[in-house]
Short mmCIF file of C-alpha atoms and ligand atoms in Angstrom, two decimals:
data_model
loop_
_atom_site.label_atom_id
_atom_site.label_comp_id
_atom_site.label_asym_id
_atom_site.label_seq_id
_atom_site.Cartn_x
_atom_site.Cartn_y
_atom_site.Cartn_z
CA MET A 1 0.17 0.07 -0.09
CA GLY A 2 1.35 3.23 -1.05
CA PHE A 3 -0.58 5.47 1.35
CA THR A 4 -1.30 4.96 5.02
CA ILE A 5 -4.41 6.33 6.46
CA THR A 6 -2.43 9.05 8.31
CA GLN A 7 -0.55 10.01 5.34
CA GLY A 8 -3.73 10.20 3.42
CA LEU A 9 -5.38 12.48 6.19
CA MET A 10 -2.15 14.65 6.22
CA LEU A 11 -2.27 15.37 2.71
CA VAL A 12 -5.74 16.33 2.92
CA LEU A 13 -5.24 18.56 5.63
CA LEU A 14 -2.20 20.11 3.85
CA ILE A 15 -4.22 20.57 0.61
CA ALA A 16 -7.29 22.03 2.71
CA SER A 17 -5.05 24.70 4.51
CA THR A 18 -3.15 25.61 1.34
CA MET A 19 -6.28 26.27 -0.32
CA ALA A 20 -7.78 28.44 2.51
CA VAL A 21 -4.84 30.65 2.67
CA SER A 22 -4.40 31.01 -1.00
CA ILE A 23 -8.37 31.50 -1.64
CA ALA A 24 -8.50 33.48 1.63
CA ARG A 25 -12.00 32.27 2.57
CA PRO A 26 -11.56 31.41 6.18
CA PHE A 27 -15.00 30.43 7.05
CA GLU A 28 -15.08 27.77 4.58
CA ASN A 29 -15.28 24.39 6.17
CA SER A 30 -13.18 22.81 3.75
CA ILE A 31 -10.86 20.82 6.01
CA ASN A 32 -12.92 18.22 6.93
CA THR A 33 -14.99 17.55 3.71
CA PRO A 34 -12.57 16.76 0.72
CA THR A 35 -14.30 17.40 -2.58
CA PRO A 36 -15.77 13.94 -3.74
CA LYS A 37 -13.96 12.25 -6.73
CA LYS A 38 -14.94 10.03 -9.43
CA PHE A 39 -12.73 7.04 -10.32
CA ILE A 40 -13.07 4.89 -13.24
CA VAL A 41 -12.73 1.41 -11.82
CA GLY A 42 -9.60 -0.10 -13.77
CA ASP A 43 -8.88 3.08 -15.46
CA SER A 44 -8.65 2.51 -19.24
CA TYR A 45 -8.98 -1.32 -18.76
CA HIS A 46 -12.49 -0.54 -17.46
CA TRP A 47 -14.44 -3.21 -15.55
CA ASN A 48 -13.13 -6.29 -17.51
CA TYR A 49 -12.03 -10.02 -17.17
CA GLY A 50 -8.25 -10.47 -16.21
CA PHE A 51 -7.41 -7.26 -14.34
CA ASN A 52 -6.16 -6.93 -10.74
CA TYR A 53 -8.74 -4.62 -9.40
CA ILE A 54 -7.38 -5.33 -5.89
CA GLU A 55 -3.99 -3.77 -6.73
CA TRP A 56 -6.03 -1.08 -8.54
CA ALA A 57 -8.05 -0.22 -5.36
CA THR A 58 -4.73 -0.17 -3.58
CA LYS A 59 -2.96 2.29 -5.61
CA ASN A 60 -6.07 4.59 -6.00
CA GLY A 61 -6.92 4.72 -2.41
CA PRO A 62 -7.67 6.18 0.08
CA PHE A 63 -11.52 6.44 -0.84
CA PHE A 64 -13.64 8.95 1.10
CA LEU A 65 -17.49 9.11 1.65
CA ASN A 66 -19.17 10.47 -1.51
CA ASP A 67 -16.56 9.23 -3.80
CA THR A 68 -17.97 7.69 -6.91
CA LEU A 69 -16.86 4.45 -8.48
CA VAL A 70 -17.86 4.30 -12.10
CA PHE A 71 -17.74 0.85 -13.69
CA LYS A 72 -17.75 0.60 -17.39
CA TYR A 73 -18.18 -2.64 -19.27
CA ASP A 74 -19.72 -3.47 -22.52
CA PRO A 75 -23.44 -4.75 -22.72
CA PRO A 76 -23.86 -8.24 -23.78
CA THR A 77 -23.29 -9.37 -27.21
CA PRO A 78 -23.16 -12.63 -28.79
CA LYS A 79 -19.18 -12.31 -28.80
CA THR A 80 -18.49 -11.07 -25.58
CA PHE A 81 -18.65 -12.18 -21.89
CA PRO A 82 -21.35 -10.04 -19.87
CA HIS A 83 -20.33 -8.35 -16.82
CA SER A 84 -22.12 -7.08 -13.83
CA VAL A 85 -21.60 -5.42 -10.41
CA TYR A 86 -22.36 -7.17 -7.17
CA LEU A 87 -21.94 -6.21 -3.59
CA LEU A 88 -20.90 -9.31 -1.44
CA PRO A 89 -21.96 -9.43 2.14
CA ASN A 90 -18.80 -10.11 3.75
CA HIS A 91 -15.06 -10.92 3.74
CA GLU A 92 -15.56 -14.74 3.62
CA SER A 93 -18.00 -14.55 0.64
CA PHE A 94 -15.45 -12.33 -1.04
CA ILE A 95 -12.71 -14.91 -0.55
CA LYS A 96 -14.88 -17.36 -1.85
CA CYS A 97 -16.51 -15.39 -4.54
CA ASP A 98 -19.80 -16.80 -3.06
CA LEU A 99 -22.69 -14.93 -4.68
CA LYS A 100 -25.50 -16.55 -2.53
CA ASN A 101 -26.31 -13.36 -0.64
CA ALA A 102 -24.93 -10.89 -2.78
CA LYS A 103 -26.90 -7.87 -3.85
CA MET A 104 -26.81 -6.76 -7.51
CA GLN A 105 -26.10 -3.26 -7.99
CA GLY A 106 -25.43 -2.90 -11.72
CA ASN A 107 -26.89 -5.31 -14.39
CA THR A 108 -25.10 -6.57 -17.48
CA LYS A 109 -26.46 -3.47 -19.43
CA GLN A 110 -25.75 -0.71 -17.02
CA GLY A 111 -21.90 -0.47 -17.77
CA ALA A 112 -22.56 0.96 -21.13
CA GLY A 113 -21.98 4.73 -22.06
CA ASN A 114 -20.98 6.61 -19.24
CA GLY A 115 -20.95 3.51 -16.98
CA PHE A 116 -22.53 2.35 -13.89
CA GLU A 117 -22.17 4.92 -11.00
CA PHE A 118 -21.98 3.69 -7.27
CA VAL A 119 -21.66 6.50 -4.66
CA LEU A 120 -19.73 5.23 -1.50
CA LYS A 121 -22.04 6.43 1.11
CA VAL A 122 -21.28 4.32 4.16
CA SER A 123 -18.17 4.09 5.94
CA GLN A 124 -17.91 0.21 5.94
CA PRO A 125 -16.02 -2.49 3.67
CA HIS A 126 -17.66 -2.71 0.23
CA TYR A 127 -17.03 -5.83 -1.32
CA PHE A 128 -17.50 -5.79 -5.19
CA ALA A 129 -17.63 -8.52 -7.77
CA CYS A 130 -18.63 -9.30 -11.00
CA GLY A 131 -21.63 -11.53 -10.62
CA GLU A 132 -21.65 -13.55 -14.13
CA HIS A 133 -21.41 -17.11 -14.47
CA ASP A 134 -21.71 -17.96 -11.00
CA GLY A 135 -18.66 -15.90 -10.09
CA ILE A 136 -16.25 -17.34 -12.48
CA HIS A 137 -15.12 -13.81 -13.47
CA CYS A 138 -14.70 -13.09 -9.80
CA LEU A 139 -12.75 -16.31 -9.28
CA ASN A 140 -10.41 -16.74 -11.92
CA GLY A 141 -10.24 -13.33 -13.56
CA THR A 142 -9.98 -11.15 -10.25
CA MET A 143 -13.08 -9.25 -11.14
CA LYS A 144 -13.46 -8.18 -7.38
CA PHE A 145 -12.01 -5.82 -5.02
CA PHE A 146 -12.99 -3.98 -1.76
CA VAL A 147 -12.77 -0.37 -0.54
CA THR A 148 -13.66 0.91 2.99
CA PRO A 149 -14.60 4.62 2.43
CA MET A 150 -13.08 7.14 5.01
CA ASP A 151 -15.19 9.57 6.78
CA PRO A 152 -13.23 12.54 6.99
CA SER A 153 -15.22 14.04 9.76
CA HIS A 154 -14.05 11.30 12.34
CA HIS A 155 -10.29 11.33 12.76
C1 LIG B 1 -21.84 13.52 1.46
O1 LIG B 1 -22.83 14.04 0.78
C2 LIG B 1 -24.26 14.34 1.72
C3 LIG B 1 -25.06 14.93 0.77
O2 LIG B 1 -25.31 14.28 -0.42
C4 LIG B 1 -23.53 15.47 2.65
O3 LIG B 1 -24.79 15.62 3.56
C5 LIG B 1 -22.58 14.83 3.52
O4 LIG B 1 -22.23 15.66 4.43
C6 LIG B 1 -21.33 14.28 2.69
N1 LIG B 1 -20.47 13.72 3.42
C7 LIG B 1 -19.09 14.02 3.17
C8 LIG B 1 -18.14 13.19 4.03
O5 LIG B 1 -18.60 14.63 2.19
C1 LIG B 2 -11.45 -18.76 -16.42
O1 LIG B 2 -12.91 -19.14 -16.53
C2 LIG B 2 -12.95 -19.19 -17.96
C3 LIG B 2 -14.37 -19.24 -18.24
O2 LIG B 2 -14.84 -20.56 -17.83
C4 LIG B 2 -12.20 -20.04 -18.82
O3 LIG B 2 -12.14 -19.94 -20.04
C5 LIG B 2 -10.52 -19.59 -18.43
O4 LIG B 2 -9.67 -20.60 -18.73
C6 LIG B 2 -10.56 -19.62 -16.75
N1 LIG B 2 -9.10 -19.04 -16.66
C7 LIG B 2 -8.33 -19.52 -15.62
C8 LIG B 2 -7.05 -18.86 -15.33
O5 LIG B 2 -8.72 -20.34 -14.79
CU1 LIG B 3 -17.41 -10.38 -15.70
#
């Protein structure tokens, strides 16, 4: 992990205080609320089979509440594998890619165009996986990762 939680917070504080000085708006409460960001999951690889999303999440974090994850994937065609976005209930189901109690967030068509957007609203682990083919993409294509968004007001 390139970034510890403390380093992340310090960076946010540093940027916020620099902004407060340069823009000279002392009453703006920008220290505790970093501007939410949008992340394209997998960057230019999008949400596809055969990419290491766990590594991607490690490199791109930390994530904060109200950040948006954008999942881009092609709608199903006779020639391509469909993808989707599911949330798995816990770490054990994440390890096993067990979809039994998973909840679909984005169906196979919602990744088209600008993609399926998921806003991080709770400060808990979110276990994302592709839910197609009984979790085969999750199991052998590493189409899974988890993020735990930080609440900048609790530190
Ligand atoms: C997230 O957005 C909601 C409104 O959509 C706002 O009330 C809340 O303060 C925001 N939280 C953070 C940590 O930015
Ligand atoms: C993953 O599953 C797909 C679909 O069944 C299969 O074609 C592929 O060979 C598997 N890859 C690995 C690395 O197991
Ligand atoms: Cu998939």
